[in-house]
Amino acid sequence: MALAAGVAAVLGSLLPWAKISAPILGTISVSGNDGADGWITLVLGVVLAASAGLRIRGPQLPGLASIVTNVVAIGSALALLIIGAWKIVDLRSTENELRDTLSAGPDDPFGIGSAFSSAVQVHLGAGLTLITAAGLVGTIAMVLMVLRRKAA
């Protein structure tokens, strides 16, 4: 599961993270690789997949290497989860700020800004959803793997 989560995070880094539709502006699609965050999640996904692959492949790793691999994998998965959740909250916050900026005020007696505000649509992209889910699944899978190995 952790290996699949790493691969999913890599894919999610390349897929669209958000789609914003607004009057006059049209529709804008933003992918993870449009900014630094997408490249960070891509690297974290590769690290998670590689760490999980080392944990499930072949003979047991030596003690210190096993600990380092576990820490790196869990840290990568947690970082993916945190970045995904943070970007979702940030996206919703940006949507609200955009709506507030466009909404009617004393300088908008005809309600044009209010009409634009209600027409703004922000949709969460598949990539950001995939990254967040990958972080959650990867964290749970690695923690369970560590607990199972300690019990054995």
PDB file of C-alpha atoms in Angstrom:
ATOM      1  CA  MET A   1       0.000   0.000   0.000  1.00  0.00           C
ATOM      2  CA  ALA A   2       2.829   2.401   0.812  1.00  0.00           C
ATOM      3  CA  LEU A   3       4.483   1.686  -2.526  1.00  0.00           C
ATOM      4  CA  ALA A   4       1.199   2.349  -4.345  1.00  0.00           C
ATOM      5  CA  ALA A   5       0.753   5.548  -2.311  1.00  0.00           C
ATOM      6  CA  GLY A   6       4.166   6.762  -3.458  1.00  0.00           C
ATOM      7  CA  VAL A   7       3.306   6.091  -7.092  1.00  0.00           C
ATOM      8  CA  ALA A   8      -0.079   7.812  -6.618  1.00  0.00           C
ATOM      9  CA  ALA A   9       1.673  10.861  -5.158  1.00  0.00           C
ATOM     10  CA  VAL A  10       3.961  11.053  -8.201  1.00  0.00           C
ATOM     11  CA  LEU A  11       0.936  10.890 -10.517  1.00  0.00           C
ATOM     12  CA  GLY A  12      -0.977  13.410  -8.404  1.00  0.00           C
ATOM     13  CA  SER A  13       1.931  15.840  -8.636  1.00  0.00           C
ATOM     14  CA  LEU A  14       1.526  15.916 -12.408  1.00  0.00           C
ATOM     15  CA  LEU A  15      -2.295  16.046 -12.571  1.00  0.00           C
ATOM     16  CA  PRO A  16      -4.403  19.225 -12.223  1.00  0.00           C
ATOM     17  CA  TRP A  17      -4.693  20.498  -8.651  1.00  0.00           C
ATOM     18  CA  ALA A  18      -7.461  23.034  -9.198  1.00  0.00           C
ATOM     19  CA  LYS A  19      -9.735  24.500 -11.832  1.00  0.00           C
ATOM     20  CA  ILE A  20     -10.962  28.065 -11.419  1.00  0.00           C
ATOM     21  CA  SER A  21     -13.741  29.515 -13.554  1.00  0.00           C
ATOM     22  CA  ALA A  22     -14.537  33.211 -13.396  1.00  0.00           C
ATOM     23  CA  PRO A  23     -16.321  35.698 -15.631  1.00  0.00           C
ATOM     24  CA  ILE A  24     -14.039  37.531 -18.067  1.00  0.00           C
ATOM     25  CA  LEU A  25     -11.040  35.414 -16.956  1.00  0.00           C
ATOM     26  CA  GLY A  26     -12.453  32.159 -18.259  1.00  0.00           C
ATOM     27  CA  THR A  27     -11.310  28.807 -16.890  1.00  0.00           C
ATOM     28  CA  ILE A  28      -7.816  28.306 -15.532  1.00  0.00           C
ATOM     29  CA  SER A  29      -6.429  24.879 -14.661  1.00  0.00           C
ATOM     30  CA  VAL A  30      -3.487  24.730 -12.262  1.00  0.00           C
ATOM     31  CA  SER A  31      -1.272  21.653 -12.053  1.00  0.00           C
ATOM     32  CA  GLY A  32       1.119  20.721  -9.300  1.00  0.00           C
ATOM     33  CA  ASN A  33       4.155  21.127 -11.515  1.00  0.00           C
ATOM     34  CA  ASP A  34       3.198  24.768 -12.233  1.00  0.00           C
ATOM     35  CA  GLY A  35       4.852  25.689  -8.931  1.00  0.00           C
ATOM     36  CA  ALA A  36       7.427  24.434  -6.472  1.00  0.00           C
ATOM     37  CA  ASP A  37       4.880  22.511  -4.377  1.00  0.00           C
ATOM     38  CA  GLY A  38       4.224  20.031  -7.177  1.00  0.00           C
ATOM     39  CA  TRP A  39       7.921  19.275  -7.577  1.00  0.00           C
ATOM     40  CA  ILE A  40       8.256  18.826  -3.813  1.00  0.00           C
ATOM     41  CA  THR A  41       5.351  16.358  -3.744  1.00  0.00           C
ATOM     42  CA  LEU A  42       6.831  14.561  -6.758  1.00  0.00           C
ATOM     43  CA  VAL A  43      10.132  14.051  -4.906  1.00  0.00           C
ATOM     44  CA  LEU A  44       8.297  13.009  -1.721  1.00  0.00           C
ATOM     45  CA  GLY A  45       6.295  10.463  -3.744  1.00  0.00           C
ATOM     46  CA  VAL A  46       9.476   9.007  -5.254  1.00  0.00           C
ATOM     47  CA  VAL A  47      11.099   8.841  -1.803  1.00  0.00           C
ATOM     48  CA  LEU A  48       8.011   7.157  -0.315  1.00  0.00           C
ATOM     49  CA  ALA A  49       7.838   4.613  -3.138  1.00  0.00           C
ATOM     50  CA  ALA A  50      11.571   3.861  -2.939  1.00  0.00           C
ATOM     51  CA  SER A  51      11.514   3.544   0.866  1.00  0.00           C
ATOM     52  CA  ALA A  52       8.464   1.309   0.799  1.00  0.00           C
ATOM     53  CA  GLY A  53      10.042  -0.768  -1.951  1.00  0.00           C
ATOM     54  CA  LEU A  54      13.161  -1.268   0.167  1.00  0.00           C
ATOM     55  CA  ARG A  55      11.035  -2.331   3.133  1.00  0.00           C
ATOM     56  CA  ILE A  56       9.033  -4.930   1.238  1.00  0.00           C
ATOM     57  CA  ARG A  57      11.684  -6.262  -1.121  1.00  0.00           C
ATOM     58  CA  GLY A  58      14.272  -8.883  -0.444  1.00  0.00           C
ATOM     59  CA  PRO A  59      16.077  -9.713   2.769  1.00  0.00           C
ATOM     60  CA  GLN A  60      15.714  -7.779   5.990  1.00  0.00           C
ATOM     61  CA  LEU A  61      17.622  -4.539   6.116  1.00  0.00           C
ATOM     62  CA  PRO A  62      20.266  -4.111   8.838  1.00  0.00           C
ATOM     63  CA  GLY A  63      19.014  -2.423  12.037  1.00  0.00           C
ATOM     64  CA  LEU A  64      20.057   1.175  11.387  1.00  0.00           C
ATOM     65  CA  ALA A  65      19.126   1.054   7.691  1.00  0.00           C
ATOM     66  CA  SER A  66      15.699  -0.302   8.627  1.00  0.00           C
ATOM     67  CA  ILE A  67      15.117   2.515  11.112  1.00  0.00           C
ATOM     68  CA  VAL A  68      16.253   5.175   8.633  1.00  0.00           C
ATOM     69  CA  THR A  69      14.076   3.712   5.878  1.00  0.00           C
ATOM     70  CA  ASN A  70      11.038   3.664   8.171  1.00  0.00           C
ATOM     71  CA  VAL A  71      11.590   7.244   9.333  1.00  0.00           C
ATOM     72  CA  VAL A  72      12.106   8.495   5.773  1.00  0.00           C
ATOM     73  CA  ALA A  73       9.011   6.692   4.466  1.00  0.00           C
ATOM     74  CA  ILE A  74       6.747   7.821   7.314  1.00  0.00           C
ATOM     75  CA  GLY A  75       8.123  11.364   7.104  1.00  0.00           C
ATOM     76  CA  SER A  76       7.547  11.503   3.343  1.00  0.00           C
ATOM     77  CA  ALA A  77       3.996  10.210   3.685  1.00  0.00           C
ATOM     78  CA  LEU A  78       3.210  12.654   6.495  1.00  0.00           C
ATOM     79  CA  ALA A  79       4.681  15.521   4.467  1.00  0.00           C
ATOM     80  CA  LEU A  80       2.451  14.573   1.523  1.00  0.00           C
ATOM     81  CA  LEU A  81      -0.600  14.508   3.782  1.00  0.00           C
ATOM     82  CA  ILE A  82       0.258  17.880   5.333  1.00  0.00           C
ATOM     83  CA  ILE A  83       1.012  19.552   1.993  1.00  0.00           C
ATOM     84  CA  GLY A  84      -2.182  18.169   0.452  1.00  0.00           C
ATOM     85  CA  ALA A  85      -4.374  19.283   3.357  1.00  0.00           C
ATOM     86  CA  TRP A  86      -2.658  22.680   3.491  1.00  0.00           C
ATOM     87  CA  LYS A  87      -3.142  23.272  -0.243  1.00  0.00           C
ATOM     88  CA  ILE A  88      -6.826  22.287  -0.025  1.00  0.00           C
ATOM     89  CA  VAL A  89      -7.383  24.736   2.848  1.00  0.00           C
ATOM     90  CA  ASP A  90      -5.384  27.382   0.954  1.00  0.00           C
ATOM     91  CA  LEU A  91      -7.502  26.818  -2.161  1.00  0.00           C
ATOM     92  CA  ARG A  92     -10.734  27.258  -0.204  1.00  0.00           C
ATOM     93  CA  SER A  93      -9.322  30.368   1.480  1.00  0.00           C
ATOM     94  CA  THR A  94      -8.336  31.837  -1.890  1.00  0.00           C
ATOM     95  CA  GLU A  95     -11.830  31.124  -3.201  1.00  0.00           C
ATOM     96  CA  ASN A  96     -13.391  32.983  -0.270  1.00  0.00           C
ATOM     97  CA  GLU A  97     -10.998  35.928  -0.652  1.00  0.00           C
ATOM     98  CA  LEU A  98     -11.781  36.139  -4.365  1.00  0.00           C
ATOM     99  CA  ARG A  99     -15.496  36.098  -3.688  1.00  0.00           C
ATOM    100  CA  ASP A 100     -15.124  38.753  -0.970  1.00  0.00           C
ATOM    101  CA  THR A 101     -13.076  40.947  -3.294  1.00  0.00           C
ATOM    102  CA  LEU A 102     -15.702  40.725  -6.024  1.00  0.00           C
ATOM    103  CA  SER A 103     -18.748  40.968  -3.776  1.00  0.00           C
ATOM    104  CA  ALA A 104     -20.868  44.067  -3.672  1.00  0.00           C
ATOM    105  CA  GLY A 105     -19.737  46.975  -1.567  1.00  0.00           C
ATOM    106  CA  PRO A 106     -20.398  50.684  -1.430  1.00  0.00           C
ATOM    107  CA  ASP A 107     -18.514  51.113  -4.723  1.00  0.00           C
ATOM    108  CA  ASP A 108     -20.784  48.621  -6.534  1.00  0.00           C
ATOM    109  CA  PRO A 109     -24.283  50.166  -6.598  1.00  0.00           C
ATOM    110  CA  PHE A 110     -25.459  48.038  -9.547  1.00  0.00           C
ATOM    111  CA  GLY A 111     -24.426  44.673  -8.046  1.00  0.00           C
ATOM    112  CA  ILE A 112     -22.045  43.725 -10.854  1.00  0.00           C
ATOM    113  CA  GLY A 113     -19.383  42.584  -8.388  1.00  0.00           C
ATOM    114  CA  SER A 114     -21.932  40.470  -6.553  1.00  0.00           C
ATOM    115  CA  ALA A 115     -22.976  38.811  -9.814  1.00  0.00           C
ATOM    116  CA  PHE A 116     -19.320  38.075 -10.652  1.00  0.00           C
ATOM    117  CA  SER A 117     -18.738  36.788  -7.125  1.00  0.00           C
ATOM    118  CA  SER A 118     -21.522  34.229  -7.358  1.00  0.00           C
ATOM    119  CA  ALA A 119     -20.278  33.127 -10.791  1.00  0.00           C
ATOM    120  CA  VAL A 120     -16.769  32.263  -9.554  1.00  0.00           C
ATOM    121  CA  GLN A 121     -16.262  28.504  -9.267  1.00  0.00           C
ATOM    122  CA  VAL A 122     -13.257  26.782  -7.759  1.00  0.00           C
ATOM    123  CA  HIS A 123     -12.998  23.007  -8.145  1.00  0.00           C
ATOM    124  CA  LEU A 124     -10.538  20.752  -6.397  1.00  0.00           C
ATOM    125  CA  GLY A 125      -8.444  18.848  -8.935  1.00  0.00           C
ATOM    126  CA  ALA A 126      -7.773  15.130  -9.028  1.00  0.00           C
ATOM    127  CA  GLY A 127      -4.058  15.641  -8.423  1.00  0.00           C
ATOM    128  CA  LEU A 128      -4.451  17.390  -5.083  1.00  0.00           C
ATOM    129  CA  THR A 129      -7.008  14.829  -3.942  1.00  0.00           C
ATOM    130  CA  LEU A 130      -4.663  12.015  -4.981  1.00  0.00           C
ATOM    131  CA  ILE A 131      -1.692  13.528  -3.135  1.00  0.00           C
ATOM    132  CA  THR A 132      -3.667  13.972   0.073  1.00  0.00           C
ATOM    133  CA  ALA A 133      -5.068  10.431  -0.110  1.00  0.00           C
ATOM    134  CA  ALA A 134      -1.604   9.053  -0.911  1.00  0.00           C
ATOM    135  CA  GLY A 135      -0.179  10.792   2.139  1.00  0.00           C
ATOM    136  CA  LEU A 136      -2.883   9.352   4.383  1.00  0.00           C
ATOM    137  CA  VAL A 137      -2.668   5.821   2.971  1.00  0.00           C
ATOM    138  CA  GLY A 138       1.144   5.893   2.931  1.00  0.00           C
ATOM    139  CA  THR A 139       1.334   7.013   6.555  1.00  0.00           C
ATOM    140  CA  ILE A 140      -1.105   4.351   7.748  1.00  0.00           C
ATOM    141  CA  ALA A 141       0.553   1.615   5.682  1.00  0.00           C
ATOM    142  CA  MET A 142       4.061   2.430   6.914  1.00  0.00           C
ATOM    143  CA  VAL A 143       2.997   2.697  10.557  1.00  0.00           C
ATOM    144  CA  LEU A 144       1.207  -0.658  10.298  1.00  0.00           C
ATOM    145  CA  MET A 145       4.249  -2.174   8.613  1.00  0.00           C
ATOM    146  CA  VAL A 146       6.531  -0.948  11.408  1.00  0.00           C
ATOM    147  CA  LEU A 147       4.151  -2.163  14.121  1.00  0.00           C
ATOM    148  CA  ARG A 148       3.786  -5.557  12.455  1.00  0.00           C
ATOM    149  CA  ARG A 149       7.542  -5.994  12.127  1.00  0.00           C
ATOM    150  CA  LYS A 150       8.074  -5.055  15.785  1.00  0.00           C
ATOM    151  CA  ALA A 151       5.438  -7.563  16.867  1.00  0.00           C
ATOM    152  CA  ALA A 152       7.106 -10.340  14.863  1.00  0.00           C
TER     153      ALA A 152
END
